[in-house]
């Protein structure tokens, strides 16, 4: 019973003054999957209601969905893992509504720099296309 188990853990952790609880959501298409008191809610919303502190959520968020989860009050912050690895200037891309580099997930955390630290910045892409 994940809602009960993780809810209990979040509630207990909230009693210890932790700086934050980092929640890794299921993939985007499965986000709203907990039934709590007849309401379908995301794991983040459920844990936010029980944890006495900052909630950081992650897993497949883009600018719109990340903004929505914070504005809804379900989370305080959003972590952008894969999207940040592939786009070292992610805040600038968000601000300019620019396109994103596609992450090469198979190259993460192993091998050489290919697909991990060699993604072009938006400035580099614009210079190359000029």
PDB file of C-alpha atoms in Angstrom:
ATOM      1  CA  UNK A   1       0.000   0.000   0.000  1.00  0.00           C
ATOM      2  CA  UNK A   2       2.321   2.779  -1.240  1.00  0.00           C
ATOM      3  CA  UNK A   3       0.107   5.724  -0.213  1.00  0.00           C
ATOM      4  CA  UNK A   4      -0.080   4.479   3.362  1.00  0.00           C
ATOM      5  CA  UNK A   5       3.567   3.386   3.600  1.00  0.00           C
ATOM      6  CA  UNK A   6       5.136   6.473   2.028  1.00  0.00           C
ATOM      7  CA  UNK A   7       2.604   8.746   3.683  1.00  0.00           C
ATOM      8  CA  UNK A   8       3.634   7.403   7.070  1.00  0.00           C
ATOM      9  CA  UNK A   9       7.327   7.831   6.211  1.00  0.00           C
ATOM     10  CA  UNK A  10       6.764  11.409   5.003  1.00  0.00           C
ATOM     11  CA  UNK A  11       4.790  12.277   8.114  1.00  0.00           C
ATOM     12  CA  UNK A  12       7.468  10.870  10.405  1.00  0.00           C
ATOM     13  CA  UNK A  13      10.317  12.528   8.501  1.00  0.00           C
ATOM     14  CA  UNK A  14       8.456  15.831   8.734  1.00  0.00           C
ATOM     15  CA  UNK A  15       8.792  15.678  12.505  1.00  0.00           C
ATOM     16  CA  UNK A  16      12.601  15.851  12.311  1.00  0.00           C
ATOM     17  CA  UNK A  17      13.142  19.275  10.735  1.00  0.00           C
ATOM     18  CA  UNK A  18      14.580  17.998   7.452  1.00  0.00           C
ATOM     19  CA  UNK A  19      15.400  20.661   4.886  1.00  0.00           C
ATOM     20  CA  UNK A  20      13.283  18.956   2.218  1.00  0.00           C
ATOM     21  CA  UNK A  21      11.781  15.746   0.910  1.00  0.00           C
ATOM     22  CA  UNK A  22      12.694  14.887  -2.672  1.00  0.00           C
ATOM     23  CA  UNK A  23       9.910  12.920  -4.370  1.00  0.00           C
ATOM     24  CA  UNK A  24      10.557  11.000  -7.578  1.00  0.00           C
ATOM     25  CA  UNK A  25       7.183  10.687  -9.281  1.00  0.00           C
ATOM     26  CA  UNK A  26       6.110   7.845 -11.528  1.00  0.00           C
ATOM     27  CA  UNK A  27       6.446   8.693 -15.219  1.00  0.00           C
ATOM     28  CA  UNK A  28       4.239  11.543 -16.450  1.00  0.00           C
ATOM     29  CA  UNK A  29       1.410   9.404 -17.798  1.00  0.00           C
ATOM     30  CA  UNK A  30       0.999   7.693 -14.406  1.00  0.00           C
ATOM     31  CA  UNK A  31       1.322  10.740 -12.125  1.00  0.00           C
ATOM     32  CA  UNK A  32      -2.200  10.848 -10.672  1.00  0.00           C
ATOM     33  CA  UNK A  33      -2.422   7.328  -9.358  1.00  0.00           C
ATOM     34  CA  UNK A  34      -3.259   7.394  -5.646  1.00  0.00           C
ATOM     35  CA  UNK A  35      -6.839   7.212  -4.438  1.00  0.00           C
ATOM     36  CA  UNK A  36      -7.008   9.099  -1.131  1.00  0.00           C
ATOM     37  CA  UNK A  37     -10.447   9.588   0.435  1.00  0.00           C
ATOM     38  CA  UNK A  38     -12.079   9.004  -2.950  1.00  0.00           C
ATOM     39  CA  UNK A  39      -9.894  11.572  -4.726  1.00  0.00           C
ATOM     40  CA  UNK A  40      -7.224  10.641  -7.284  1.00  0.00           C
ATOM     41  CA  UNK A  41      -4.039  12.497  -6.368  1.00  0.00           C
ATOM     42  CA  UNK A  42      -0.397  12.416  -7.339  1.00  0.00           C
ATOM     43  CA  UNK A  43       2.127  10.955  -4.911  1.00  0.00           C
ATOM     44  CA  UNK A  44       3.610  14.451  -4.576  1.00  0.00           C
ATOM     45  CA  UNK A  45       0.282  15.985  -3.526  1.00  0.00           C
ATOM     46  CA  UNK A  46      -0.291  13.169  -1.045  1.00  0.00           C
ATOM     47  CA  UNK A  47       3.168  13.514   0.523  1.00  0.00           C
ATOM     48  CA  UNK A  48       2.966  17.321   0.574  1.00  0.00           C
ATOM     49  CA  UNK A  49      -0.165  17.058   2.694  1.00  0.00           C
ATOM     50  CA  UNK A  50       1.718  14.954   5.267  1.00  0.00           C
ATOM     51  CA  UNK A  51       5.289  16.277   5.261  1.00  0.00           C
ATOM     52  CA  UNK A  52       5.980  19.356   7.331  1.00  0.00           C
ATOM     53  CA  UNK A  53       8.569  20.981   5.077  1.00  0.00           C
ATOM     54  CA  UNK A  54       9.675  21.675   1.528  1.00  0.00           C
ATOM     55  CA  UNK A  55       8.741  19.173  -1.188  1.00  0.00           C
ATOM     56  CA  UNK A  56      10.874  18.842  -4.313  1.00  0.00           C
ATOM     57  CA  UNK A  57       9.355  16.713  -7.063  1.00  0.00           C
ATOM     58  CA  UNK A  58      10.976  15.241 -10.154  1.00  0.00           C
ATOM     59  CA  UNK A  59      10.454  12.907 -13.103  1.00  0.00           C
ATOM     60  CA  UNK A  60       9.706  14.064 -16.595  1.00  0.00           C
ATOM     61  CA  UNK A  61       8.522  17.585 -15.858  1.00  0.00           C
ATOM     62  CA  UNK A  62       8.765  20.252 -18.545  1.00  0.00           C
ATOM     63  CA  UNK A  63       8.294  23.986 -18.049  1.00  0.00           C
ATOM     64  CA  UNK A  64       4.488  23.892 -18.182  1.00  0.00           C
ATOM     65  CA  UNK A  65       4.003  20.850 -15.954  1.00  0.00           C
ATOM     66  CA  UNK A  66       6.687  22.022 -13.523  1.00  0.00           C
ATOM     67  CA  UNK A  67       5.081  25.437 -13.250  1.00  0.00           C
ATOM     68  CA  UNK A  68       1.649  23.850 -12.797  1.00  0.00           C
ATOM     69  CA  UNK A  69       2.741  21.532  -9.960  1.00  0.00           C
ATOM     70  CA  UNK A  70       4.287  24.441  -8.050  1.00  0.00           C
ATOM     71  CA  UNK A  71       1.374  26.811  -8.709  1.00  0.00           C
ATOM     72  CA  UNK A  72      -1.094  24.144  -7.553  1.00  0.00           C
ATOM     73  CA  UNK A  73       0.738  23.924  -4.237  1.00  0.00           C
ATOM     74  CA  UNK A  74       1.470  20.217  -4.681  1.00  0.00           C
ATOM     75  CA  UNK A  75       5.232  20.881  -4.572  1.00  0.00           C
ATOM     76  CA  UNK A  76       7.517  23.723  -3.593  1.00  0.00           C
ATOM     77  CA  UNK A  77      10.253  23.058  -6.154  1.00  0.00           C
ATOM     78  CA  UNK A  78      10.839  20.928  -9.262  1.00  0.00           C
ATOM     79  CA  UNK A  79      14.060  19.101 -10.124  1.00  0.00           C
ATOM     80  CA  UNK A  80      14.819  18.762 -13.828  1.00  0.00           C
ATOM     81  CA  UNK A  81      17.400  15.960 -14.053  1.00  0.00           C
ATOM     82  CA  UNK A  82      17.535  14.607 -17.607  1.00  0.00           C
ATOM     83  CA  UNK A  83      16.319  17.869 -19.101  1.00  0.00           C
ATOM     84  CA  UNK A  84      19.097  19.794 -17.311  1.00  0.00           C
ATOM     85  CA  UNK A  85      21.808  17.339 -18.358  1.00  0.00           C
ATOM     86  CA  UNK A  86      20.809  17.743 -22.008  1.00  0.00           C
ATOM     87  CA  UNK A  87      20.308  21.504 -21.716  1.00  0.00           C
ATOM     88  CA  UNK A  88      23.022  23.127 -19.590  1.00  0.00           C
ATOM     89  CA  UNK A  89      21.278  26.490 -20.008  1.00  0.00           C
ATOM     90  CA  UNK A  90      17.800  25.218 -19.132  1.00  0.00           C
ATOM     91  CA  UNK A  91      16.626  28.402 -17.348  1.00  0.00           C
ATOM     92  CA  UNK A  92      17.475  30.479 -20.435  1.00  0.00           C
ATOM     93  CA  UNK A  93      15.618  28.007 -22.640  1.00  0.00           C
ATOM     94  CA  UNK A  94      12.599  28.161 -20.354  1.00  0.00           C
ATOM     95  CA  UNK A  95      12.706  31.982 -20.311  1.00  0.00           C
ATOM     96  CA  UNK A  96      12.976  32.176 -24.092  1.00  0.00           C
ATOM     97  CA  UNK A  97      10.508  29.382 -24.814  1.00  0.00           C
ATOM     98  CA  UNK A  98      13.318  27.787 -26.844  1.00  0.00           C
ATOM     99  CA  UNK A  99      13.646  24.232 -28.085  1.00  0.00           C
ATOM    100  CA  UNK A 100      15.489  21.583 -26.099  1.00  0.00           C
ATOM    101  CA  UNK A 101      18.320  19.216 -26.854  1.00  0.00           C
ATOM    102  CA  UNK A 102      17.120  15.619 -26.666  1.00  0.00           C
ATOM    103  CA  UNK A 103      18.823  13.697 -23.855  1.00  0.00           C
ATOM    104  CA  UNK A 104      20.854  10.641 -24.820  1.00  0.00           C
ATOM    105  CA  UNK A 105      19.815   8.628 -21.778  1.00  0.00           C
ATOM    106  CA  UNK A 106      21.915   5.604 -22.714  1.00  0.00           C
ATOM    107  CA  UNK A 107      25.049   7.755 -22.395  1.00  0.00           C
ATOM    108  CA  UNK A 108      24.309   9.108 -18.901  1.00  0.00           C
ATOM    109  CA  UNK A 109      26.729   8.332 -16.078  1.00  0.00           C
ATOM    110  CA  UNK A 110      29.209   6.260 -17.999  1.00  0.00           C
ATOM    111  CA  UNK A 111      31.666   6.267 -20.848  1.00  0.00           C
ATOM    112  CA  UNK A 112      33.045   9.610 -21.957  1.00  0.00           C
ATOM    113  CA  UNK A 113      31.621  13.095 -22.355  1.00  0.00           C
ATOM    114  CA  UNK A 114      29.362  12.112 -25.284  1.00  0.00           C
ATOM    115  CA  UNK A 115      25.732  12.537 -24.312  1.00  0.00           C
ATOM    116  CA  UNK A 116      26.589  13.818 -20.874  1.00  0.00           C
ATOM    117  CA  UNK A 117      28.563  17.069 -20.961  1.00  0.00           C
ATOM    118  CA  UNK A 118      28.751  17.814 -24.671  1.00  0.00           C
ATOM    119  CA  UNK A 119      25.284  19.208 -25.332  1.00  0.00           C
ATOM    120  CA  UNK A 120      25.305  22.596 -27.058  1.00  0.00           C
ATOM    121  CA  UNK A 121      23.969  25.663 -25.299  1.00  0.00           C
ATOM    122  CA  UNK A 122      21.289  27.732 -26.981  1.00  0.00           C
ATOM    123  CA  UNK A 123      23.928  30.379 -27.732  1.00  0.00           C
ATOM    124  CA  UNK A 124      26.082  27.765 -29.480  1.00  0.00           C
ATOM    125  CA  UNK A 125      23.098  26.527 -31.502  1.00  0.00           C
ATOM    126  CA  UNK A 126      22.166  30.083 -32.533  1.00  0.00           C
ATOM    127  CA  UNK A 127      25.772  30.851 -33.595  1.00  0.00           C
ATOM    128  CA  UNK A 128      25.919  27.644 -35.639  1.00  0.00           C
ATOM    129  CA  UNK A 129      22.626  28.500 -37.372  1.00  0.00           C
ATOM    130  CA  UNK A 130      23.567  32.146 -38.041  1.00  0.00           C
TER     131      UNK A 130
END
